[in-house]
Every structure is written in C-alpha cells, then in structure tokens.
Coordinates of C-alpha atoms and ligand atoms in Angstrom, one line a residue:
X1 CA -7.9 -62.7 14.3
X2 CA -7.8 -59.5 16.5
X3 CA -10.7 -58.6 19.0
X4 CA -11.7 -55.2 20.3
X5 CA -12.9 -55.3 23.9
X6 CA -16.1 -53.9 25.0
X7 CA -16.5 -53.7 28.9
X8 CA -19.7 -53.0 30.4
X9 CA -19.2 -50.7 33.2
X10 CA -21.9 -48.5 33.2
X11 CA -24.6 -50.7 35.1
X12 CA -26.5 -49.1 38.0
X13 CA -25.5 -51.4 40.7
X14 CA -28.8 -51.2 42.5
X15 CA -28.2 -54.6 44.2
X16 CA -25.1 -53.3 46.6
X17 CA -26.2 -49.8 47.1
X18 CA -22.8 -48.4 45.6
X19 CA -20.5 -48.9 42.6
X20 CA -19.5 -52.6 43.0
X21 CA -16.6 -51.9 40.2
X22 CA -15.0 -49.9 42.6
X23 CA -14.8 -52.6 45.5
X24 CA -11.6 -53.8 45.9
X25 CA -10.6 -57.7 45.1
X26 CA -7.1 -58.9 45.9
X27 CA -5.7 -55.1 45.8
X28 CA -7.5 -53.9 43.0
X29 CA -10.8 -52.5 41.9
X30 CA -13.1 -54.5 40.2
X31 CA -13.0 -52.8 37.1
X32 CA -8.8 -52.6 36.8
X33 CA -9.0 -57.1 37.5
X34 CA -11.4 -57.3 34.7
X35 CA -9.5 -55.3 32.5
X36 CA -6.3 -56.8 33.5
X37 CA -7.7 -59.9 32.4
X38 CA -7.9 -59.1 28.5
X39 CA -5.3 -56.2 28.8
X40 CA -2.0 -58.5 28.2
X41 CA -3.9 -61.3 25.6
X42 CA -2.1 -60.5 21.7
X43 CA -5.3 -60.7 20.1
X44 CA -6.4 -57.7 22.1
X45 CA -6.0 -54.9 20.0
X46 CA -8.5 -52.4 22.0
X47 CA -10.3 -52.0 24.8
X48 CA -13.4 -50.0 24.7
X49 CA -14.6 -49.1 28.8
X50 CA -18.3 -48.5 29.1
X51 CA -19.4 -46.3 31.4
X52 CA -21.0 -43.2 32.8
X53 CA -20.3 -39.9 32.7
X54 CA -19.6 -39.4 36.2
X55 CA -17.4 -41.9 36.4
X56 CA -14.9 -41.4 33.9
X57 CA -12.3 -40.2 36.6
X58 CA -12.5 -43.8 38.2
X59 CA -12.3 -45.3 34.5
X60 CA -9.1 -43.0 34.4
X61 CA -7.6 -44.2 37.5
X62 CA -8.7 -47.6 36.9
X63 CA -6.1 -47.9 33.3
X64 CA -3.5 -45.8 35.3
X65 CA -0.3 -47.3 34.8
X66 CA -0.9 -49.2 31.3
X67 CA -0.7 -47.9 27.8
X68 CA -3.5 -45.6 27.6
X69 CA -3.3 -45.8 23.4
X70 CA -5.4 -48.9 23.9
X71 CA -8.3 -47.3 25.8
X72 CA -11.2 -45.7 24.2
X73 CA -13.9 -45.2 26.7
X74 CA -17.5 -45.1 25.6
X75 CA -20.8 -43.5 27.4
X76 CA -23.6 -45.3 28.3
X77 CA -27.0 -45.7 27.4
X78 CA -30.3 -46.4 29.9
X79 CA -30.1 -50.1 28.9
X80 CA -27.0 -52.9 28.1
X81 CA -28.2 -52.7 24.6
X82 CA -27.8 -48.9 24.4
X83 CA -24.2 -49.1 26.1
X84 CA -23.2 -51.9 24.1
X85 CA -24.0 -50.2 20.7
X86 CA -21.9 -46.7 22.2
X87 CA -19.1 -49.4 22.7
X88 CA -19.5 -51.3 19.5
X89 CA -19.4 -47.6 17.5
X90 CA -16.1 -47.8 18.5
X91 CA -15.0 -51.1 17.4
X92 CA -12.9 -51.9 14.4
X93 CA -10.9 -55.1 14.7
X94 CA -12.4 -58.3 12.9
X95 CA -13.7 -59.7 16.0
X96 CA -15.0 -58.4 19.5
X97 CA -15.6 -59.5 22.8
X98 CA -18.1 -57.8 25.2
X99 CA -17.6 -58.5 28.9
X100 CA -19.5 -57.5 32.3
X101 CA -17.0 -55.5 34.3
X102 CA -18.4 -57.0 37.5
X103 CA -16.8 -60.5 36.4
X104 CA -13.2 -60.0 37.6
X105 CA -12.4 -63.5 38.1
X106 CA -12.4 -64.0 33.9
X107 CA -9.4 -66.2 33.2
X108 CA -7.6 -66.0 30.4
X109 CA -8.4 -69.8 29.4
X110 CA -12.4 -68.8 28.7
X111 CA -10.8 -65.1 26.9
X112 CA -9.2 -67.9 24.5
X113 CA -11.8 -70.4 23.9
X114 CA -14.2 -67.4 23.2
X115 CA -12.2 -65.7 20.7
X116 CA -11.2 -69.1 19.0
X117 CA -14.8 -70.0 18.6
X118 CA -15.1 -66.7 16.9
X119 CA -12.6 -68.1 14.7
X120 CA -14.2 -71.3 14.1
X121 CA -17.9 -70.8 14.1
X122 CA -18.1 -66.8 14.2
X123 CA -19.6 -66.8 17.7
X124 CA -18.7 -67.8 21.1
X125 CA -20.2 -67.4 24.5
X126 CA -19.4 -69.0 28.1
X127 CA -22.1 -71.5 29.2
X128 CA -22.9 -73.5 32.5
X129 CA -25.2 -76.3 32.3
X130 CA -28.0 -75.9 34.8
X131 CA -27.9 -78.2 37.9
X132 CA -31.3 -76.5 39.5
X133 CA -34.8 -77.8 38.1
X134 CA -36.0 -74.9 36.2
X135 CA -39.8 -74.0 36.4
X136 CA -42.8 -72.0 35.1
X137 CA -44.4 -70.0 37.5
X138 CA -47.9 -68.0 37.3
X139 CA -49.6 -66.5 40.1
X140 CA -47.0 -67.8 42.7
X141 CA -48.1 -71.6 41.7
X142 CA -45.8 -73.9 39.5
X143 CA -47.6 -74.4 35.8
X144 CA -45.3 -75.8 33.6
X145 CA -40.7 -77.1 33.4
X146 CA -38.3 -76.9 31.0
X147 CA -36.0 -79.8 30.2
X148 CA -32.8 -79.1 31.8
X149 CA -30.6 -80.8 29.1
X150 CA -31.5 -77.8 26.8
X151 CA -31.0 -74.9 28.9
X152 CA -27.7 -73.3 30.0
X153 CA -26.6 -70.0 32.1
X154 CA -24.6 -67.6 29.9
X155 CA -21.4 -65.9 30.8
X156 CA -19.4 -63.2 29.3
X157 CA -17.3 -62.6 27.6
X158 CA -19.8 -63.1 24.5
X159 CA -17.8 -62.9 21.0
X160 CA -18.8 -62.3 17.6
X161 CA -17.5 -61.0 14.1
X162 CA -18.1 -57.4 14.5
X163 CA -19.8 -56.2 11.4
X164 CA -22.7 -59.5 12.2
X165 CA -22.9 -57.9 15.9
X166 CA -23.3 -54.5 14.1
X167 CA -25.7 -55.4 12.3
X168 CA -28.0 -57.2 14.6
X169 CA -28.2 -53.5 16.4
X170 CA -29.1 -52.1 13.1
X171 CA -32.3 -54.1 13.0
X172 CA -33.5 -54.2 16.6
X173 CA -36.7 -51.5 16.6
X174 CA -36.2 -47.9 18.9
X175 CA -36.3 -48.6 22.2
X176 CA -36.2 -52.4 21.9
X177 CA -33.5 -54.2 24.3
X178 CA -31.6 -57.4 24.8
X179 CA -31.0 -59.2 28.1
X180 CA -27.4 -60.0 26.6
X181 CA -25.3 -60.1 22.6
X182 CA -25.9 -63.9 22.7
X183 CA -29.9 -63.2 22.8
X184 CA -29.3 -60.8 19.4
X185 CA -27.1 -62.9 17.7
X186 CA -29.0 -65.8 17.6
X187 CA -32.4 -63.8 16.9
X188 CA -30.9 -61.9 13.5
X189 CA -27.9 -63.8 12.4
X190 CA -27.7 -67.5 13.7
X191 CA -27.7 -70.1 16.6
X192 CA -24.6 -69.2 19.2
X193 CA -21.8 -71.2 19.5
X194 CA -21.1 -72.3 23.3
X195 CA -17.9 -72.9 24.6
X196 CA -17.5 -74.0 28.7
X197 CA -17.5 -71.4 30.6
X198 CA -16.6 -71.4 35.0
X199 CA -18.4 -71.0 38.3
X200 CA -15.1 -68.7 39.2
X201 CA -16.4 -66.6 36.4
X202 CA -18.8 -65.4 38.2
X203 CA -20.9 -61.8 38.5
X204 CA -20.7 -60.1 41.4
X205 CA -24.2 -58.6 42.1
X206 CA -25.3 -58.7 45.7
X207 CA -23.1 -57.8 48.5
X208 CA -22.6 -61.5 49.6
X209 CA -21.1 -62.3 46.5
X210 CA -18.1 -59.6 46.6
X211 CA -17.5 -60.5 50.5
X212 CA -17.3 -63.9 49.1
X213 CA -15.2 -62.9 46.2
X214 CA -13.0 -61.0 48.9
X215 CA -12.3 -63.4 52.1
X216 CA -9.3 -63.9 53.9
X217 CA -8.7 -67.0 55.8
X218 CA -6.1 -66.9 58.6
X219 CA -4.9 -69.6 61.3
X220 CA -3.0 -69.1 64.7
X221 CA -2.1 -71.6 67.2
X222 CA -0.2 -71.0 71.0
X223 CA 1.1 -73.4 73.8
X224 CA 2.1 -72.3 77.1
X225 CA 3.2 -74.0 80.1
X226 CA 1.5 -73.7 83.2
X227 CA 2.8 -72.3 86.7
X228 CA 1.7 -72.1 90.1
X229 CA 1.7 -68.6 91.7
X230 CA 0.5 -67.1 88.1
X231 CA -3.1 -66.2 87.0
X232 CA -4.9 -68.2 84.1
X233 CA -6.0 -65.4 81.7
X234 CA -8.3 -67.1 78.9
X235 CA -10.0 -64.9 76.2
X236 CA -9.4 -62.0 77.8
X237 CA -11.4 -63.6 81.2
X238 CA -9.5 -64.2 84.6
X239 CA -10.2 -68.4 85.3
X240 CA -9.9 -69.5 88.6
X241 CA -7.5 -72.1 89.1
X242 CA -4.3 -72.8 90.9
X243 CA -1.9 -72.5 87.6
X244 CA -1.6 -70.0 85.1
X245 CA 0.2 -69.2 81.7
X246 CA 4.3 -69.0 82.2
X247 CA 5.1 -65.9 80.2
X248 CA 6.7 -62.8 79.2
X249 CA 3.0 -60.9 78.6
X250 CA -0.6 -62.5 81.3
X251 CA 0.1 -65.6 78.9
X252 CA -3.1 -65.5 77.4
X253 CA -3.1 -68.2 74.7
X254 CA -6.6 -67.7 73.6
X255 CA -5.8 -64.2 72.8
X256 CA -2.7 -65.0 71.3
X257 CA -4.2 -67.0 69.0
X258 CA -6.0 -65.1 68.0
X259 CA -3.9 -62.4 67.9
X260 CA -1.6 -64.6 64.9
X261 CA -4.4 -65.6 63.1
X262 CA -5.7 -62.0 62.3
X263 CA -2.1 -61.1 61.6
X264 CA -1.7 -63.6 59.0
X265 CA -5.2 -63.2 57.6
X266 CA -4.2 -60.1 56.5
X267 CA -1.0 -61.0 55.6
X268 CA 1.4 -59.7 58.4
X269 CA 4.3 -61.2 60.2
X270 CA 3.2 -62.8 63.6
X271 CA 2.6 -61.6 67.3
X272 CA 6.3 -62.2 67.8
X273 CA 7.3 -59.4 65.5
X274 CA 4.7 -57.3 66.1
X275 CA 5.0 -57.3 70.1
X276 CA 8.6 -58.8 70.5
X277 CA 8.6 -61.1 74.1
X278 CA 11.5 -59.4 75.1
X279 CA 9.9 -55.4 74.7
X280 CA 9.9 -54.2 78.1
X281 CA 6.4 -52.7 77.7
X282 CA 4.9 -55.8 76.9
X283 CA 6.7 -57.0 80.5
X284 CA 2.8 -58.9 82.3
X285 CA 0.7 -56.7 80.0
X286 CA -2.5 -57.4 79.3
X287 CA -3.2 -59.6 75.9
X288 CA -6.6 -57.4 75.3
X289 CA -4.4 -54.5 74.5
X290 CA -2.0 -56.2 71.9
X291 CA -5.6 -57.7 70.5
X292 CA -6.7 -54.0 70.4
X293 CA -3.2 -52.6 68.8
X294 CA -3.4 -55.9 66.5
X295 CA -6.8 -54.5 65.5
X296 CA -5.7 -51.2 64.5
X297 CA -3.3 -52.8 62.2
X298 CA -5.9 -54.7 60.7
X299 CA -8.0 -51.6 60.1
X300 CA -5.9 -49.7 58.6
X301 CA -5.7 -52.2 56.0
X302 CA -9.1 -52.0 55.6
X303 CA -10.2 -55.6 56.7
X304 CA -12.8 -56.4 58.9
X305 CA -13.6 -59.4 61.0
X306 CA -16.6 -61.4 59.4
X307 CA -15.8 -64.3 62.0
X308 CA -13.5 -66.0 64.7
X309 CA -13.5 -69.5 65.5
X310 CA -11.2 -70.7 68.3
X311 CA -10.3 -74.0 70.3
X312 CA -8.9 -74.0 73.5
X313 CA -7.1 -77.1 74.7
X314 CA -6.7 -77.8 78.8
X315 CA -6.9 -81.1 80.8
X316 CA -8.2 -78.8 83.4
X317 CA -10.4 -76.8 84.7
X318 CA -13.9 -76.8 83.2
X319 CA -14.1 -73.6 81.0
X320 CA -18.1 -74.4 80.7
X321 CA -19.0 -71.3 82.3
X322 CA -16.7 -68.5 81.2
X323 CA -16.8 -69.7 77.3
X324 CA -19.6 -66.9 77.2
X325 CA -17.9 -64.7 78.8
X326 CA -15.1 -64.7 76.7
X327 CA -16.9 -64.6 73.5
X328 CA -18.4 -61.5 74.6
X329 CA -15.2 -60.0 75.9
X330 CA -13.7 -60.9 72.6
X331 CA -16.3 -60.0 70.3
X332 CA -16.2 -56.5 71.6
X333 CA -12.5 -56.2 71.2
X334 CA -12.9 -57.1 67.6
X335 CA -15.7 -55.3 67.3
X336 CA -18.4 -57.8 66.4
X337 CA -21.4 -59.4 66.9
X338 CA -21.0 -62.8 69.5
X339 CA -22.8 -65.2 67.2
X340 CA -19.9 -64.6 64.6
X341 CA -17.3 -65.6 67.5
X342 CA -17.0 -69.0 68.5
X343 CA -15.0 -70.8 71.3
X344 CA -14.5 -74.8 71.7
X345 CA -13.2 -76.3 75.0
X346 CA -11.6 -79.8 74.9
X347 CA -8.6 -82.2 76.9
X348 CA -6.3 -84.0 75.4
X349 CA -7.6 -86.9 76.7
X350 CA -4.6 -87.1 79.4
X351 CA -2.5 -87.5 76.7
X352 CA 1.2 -85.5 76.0
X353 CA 1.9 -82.2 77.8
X354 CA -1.3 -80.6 77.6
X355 CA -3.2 -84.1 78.6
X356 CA -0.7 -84.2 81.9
X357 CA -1.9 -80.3 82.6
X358 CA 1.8 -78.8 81.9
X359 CA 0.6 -76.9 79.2
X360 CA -2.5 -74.8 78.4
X361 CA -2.8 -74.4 74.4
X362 CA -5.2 -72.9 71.8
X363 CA -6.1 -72.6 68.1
X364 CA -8.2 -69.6 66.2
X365 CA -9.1 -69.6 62.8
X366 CA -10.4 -66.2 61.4
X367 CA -11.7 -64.6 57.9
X368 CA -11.8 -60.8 57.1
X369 CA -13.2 -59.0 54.4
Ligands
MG1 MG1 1.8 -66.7 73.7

C-alpha cells in the first residue's frame, strides 16, 4: 500500500517563544529530520508539509536538496483539525500518515509498524503505556483515578485508509476540533489499532526538551610532571607551592582539560592541534587565553556551555581554598554561571606517579548545546 504524508508544521509554538521546527538537532532543522525520516521509506509516495503562510520560505529551504515533485505544501488552519483537513485535501494514495513535525527523532521502525497496521487492521497509531498514576482533579483536590492498564499516551505518526480519515472530517460539526486523528477515527469509524510506539519519539515542546534533544557530551584528561623553580597554575588560579607544571605553555592541567573536552564536545581535534606545543607563541603563555581562543571556536559553531565538571588529581597541596576561586575564574572564561561549573580535588592515595607528587593531573567532562 502507498501512504501520503501529512506533516504538521504549522503549530504556534507558544511553549519555546520561537519556531522550535527551526531549531537545529544533529545539523539540521527540526522540520528537514522529520521529514527525512519518511522521505526515503518506498511506501511514501507524497509528502504534504503543513504550515503557515509565513513560513513557506523555511518549508522551502527545509526540502532543499531532495526531489521537490514529492512535496505539496498545505496552509494551515487555527486548530490541528483545520490543518490536518488542508493537508488531507491533498492526499490521494490509499493510505496516509499524519506526523507532528516537532517529533524528529521518528524512526523508521514505528513509520513501518504504523503503515503495516494500516494494512492489517486499517488504522495504526504509536502508544506508550502509562507508568504515572493518572487522576481526576476538581477544584485543585483529587476526586476520582483511572485504571492505568486501560490508558495509553499517543504518538504520531497516526495512520489510516484515507477516504475513512476523510470522511470522519466530513462529519465533525463547524468549528468542532480533535486533540489528534486517533480521537476522530475511533469516534466515526471504529476503535484504533495500537502499535508500540518509543520514548525517543518524543515531542519537543518546551525549551528543556530540545536542549535535551540537542546535548553534546565531551571528556578531556592531562598529566603533567612537576618541577621545582616553576609556578603551579590550576584553573586559571596561581597555587602556592614549591613545584609547578613542566611545560611548553604555564602547564595548566585544569585548563587543559578542559580545554580538550570542549574541543571534542563539539567535535574538533584536540588542544594539540589547535595550539601545537612546539608554536613559539604558545612558548609560557597563559592557558586562560587558549581557553578563551578555544571558546571562540566553540562559538562559532554555535554551542554553548550548559555545564563543566572537572577533577583535579595532586598528592599535594590542599586545593580547599582556591577550588572557588577557580570555578569563578573559569566560569567567566566560559561565560557561565558558577553553579554550572564544578571542580573535585582528590590524591591518589600515594599511589603511582601522581600519588609520589611527580605529576599533577586532571579530568573535565563538559556538555554544550
Ligand atoms: Mg597540558
């Protein structure tokens, strides 16, 4: 059976402030990944974007690069139920799937078990079971449950035959509205057939859940052996102590650590190849500039830092007292707030190098958005 695809894309997003389907996940908008997802499937004959009149430039730019004969876009209506019947106008194929836009994570496998359920049973729609107790509430005060067994969240995409999705529009009154197709269907033509559905596929609708959807995780680690006649830099802070860092830069692990785990959060090469130990003008500078230069990388990528969390490792000395200072030096380098930097002292228990105070080492751990 071939489907037509309807995608939603004309919500409001009043919940983030600004279009959410324009957000970028993993290099593209949220729109294009949803898209993408039903764009190569050989039951897909068409798919039919939703949206607003304003933004059919970003529709445009969102189908750029694939083969435009099988785009139609549709405008849409005050409510889902208006949009969806502009969208379904448009439909011809047998069956059709209607999807939220802001559900990019959509894999293929749910795509399939939807439209085969369409082939089976003449409906299908994603469902989770609910984990939550479920209650009744009037006035602020708890009055009544539901039994859990019997209720279910619903995903999209939700899939029908078209003409029985049709005509379920046909006999809604004016001005009446669905929360969803599943709600229609099973109000005018028959019960709705579930099929599993996923916790990845999920919507994004506040903020939280994009910068979720979005994170980058990245780790960095330094050792360096200690000297006499050499100051301990740490985070960025001047430690008084009788060894410091042997190095080609002020040997500030903390800071290098650092430095590498931003770098490969955002999927560069390391501090080596960004500020090679052999570049004369890196000869005893100071690791706060190549923190701010690594920074500007990350920037320009359009990351930011949503949190730092670093270890340092030293026999010796107690770093008790400038652990504060260094999380606010740092967190004003990287340009955020101190809570979402954090720094861990600890020995190696006198054991190896770093336990017989020959070396001085550090990890950070770090996620952008
Ligand atoms: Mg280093």
């Amino acid at each position: 059976m071939k489907f037509d695809v309807i995608i939603c894309a004309s919500g409001e997003s009043t919940r983030m402030g600004e279009n959410k389907l324009k957000f970028d996940v993993g290099g593209m908008s949220v729109l294009k990944r949803s898209i993408t997802a039903f764009y190569t499937l050989p039951f897909v004959k068409k798919i039919i974007v939703v949206t607003k009149k304003e933004e059919i430039d970003f529709v445009l730019s969102a189908i750029n690069g694939l083969d435009k004969t099988k785009f139609e876009i549709a405008i849409g209506g005050n409510t889902r139920t208006e949009s969806v019947k502009n969208g379904l106008q448009l439909a011809s194929a047998a069956g059709v799937l209607i999807h939220d836009a802001a559900r990019p994570f959509v894999s293929q496998e749910i795509i399939e078990k939807v439209a085969k359920s369409v082939e089976i049973n003449g409906s299908g729609v994603p469902a989770l079971a609910v984990n939550d107790s479920v209650r009744l509430v009037e006035n602020d005060k708890i009055v009544g449950g539901f039994e859990r067994d019997n209720l279910r969240f619903v995903q999209t995409p939700q899939g029908f035959l078209t003409d029985e999705l049709k005509s379920c529009f046909t006999k809604l009154a004016p001005n009446e509205s669905a929360t969803d197709e599943s709600e229609l269907y099973a109000r005018f033509v028959a019960p709705v057939s579930i099929v599993d559905g996923s916790h990845d596929n999920r919507k994004l609708t506040t903020m939280g859940d994009y910068l979720g959807a979005n994170m980058r995780v990245g780790i960095g680690y330094d050792i360096h052996r200690l000297i006499p006649f050499k100051k301990l830099m740490l985070g960025g802070i001047e430690v008084e102590y009788h060894l410091g860092s042997l190095a080609h830069s002020d040997g500030d692990v903390v800071i290098h650590a650092l430095i590498d785990a931003l770098l490969s959060a955002s999927g560069e090469l390391d501090i080596g190849s960004h500020f090679p130990d052999n570049a004369p003008e890196y000869l005893d500078i100071d690791s706060a500039i190549l923190l701010s230069k690594t920074m500007e990388i990350i920037k320009k990528k359009g990351y930011i830092v949503n949190n730092a969390s670093l270890i340092i490792i030293a026999e010796a000395p107690k770093l008790a007292d400038y652990i504060p200072l260094m999380r606010i030096k740092l967190a004003r380098l990287m340009g955020i707030s101190y809570e979402n930097i954090s720094i861990a002292a600890k020995t190696n228990e006198k054991v190896g190098e770093i336990g017989e105070n020959i070396a001085i080492a550090s990890y950070a751990t770090v996620t952008l958005v």
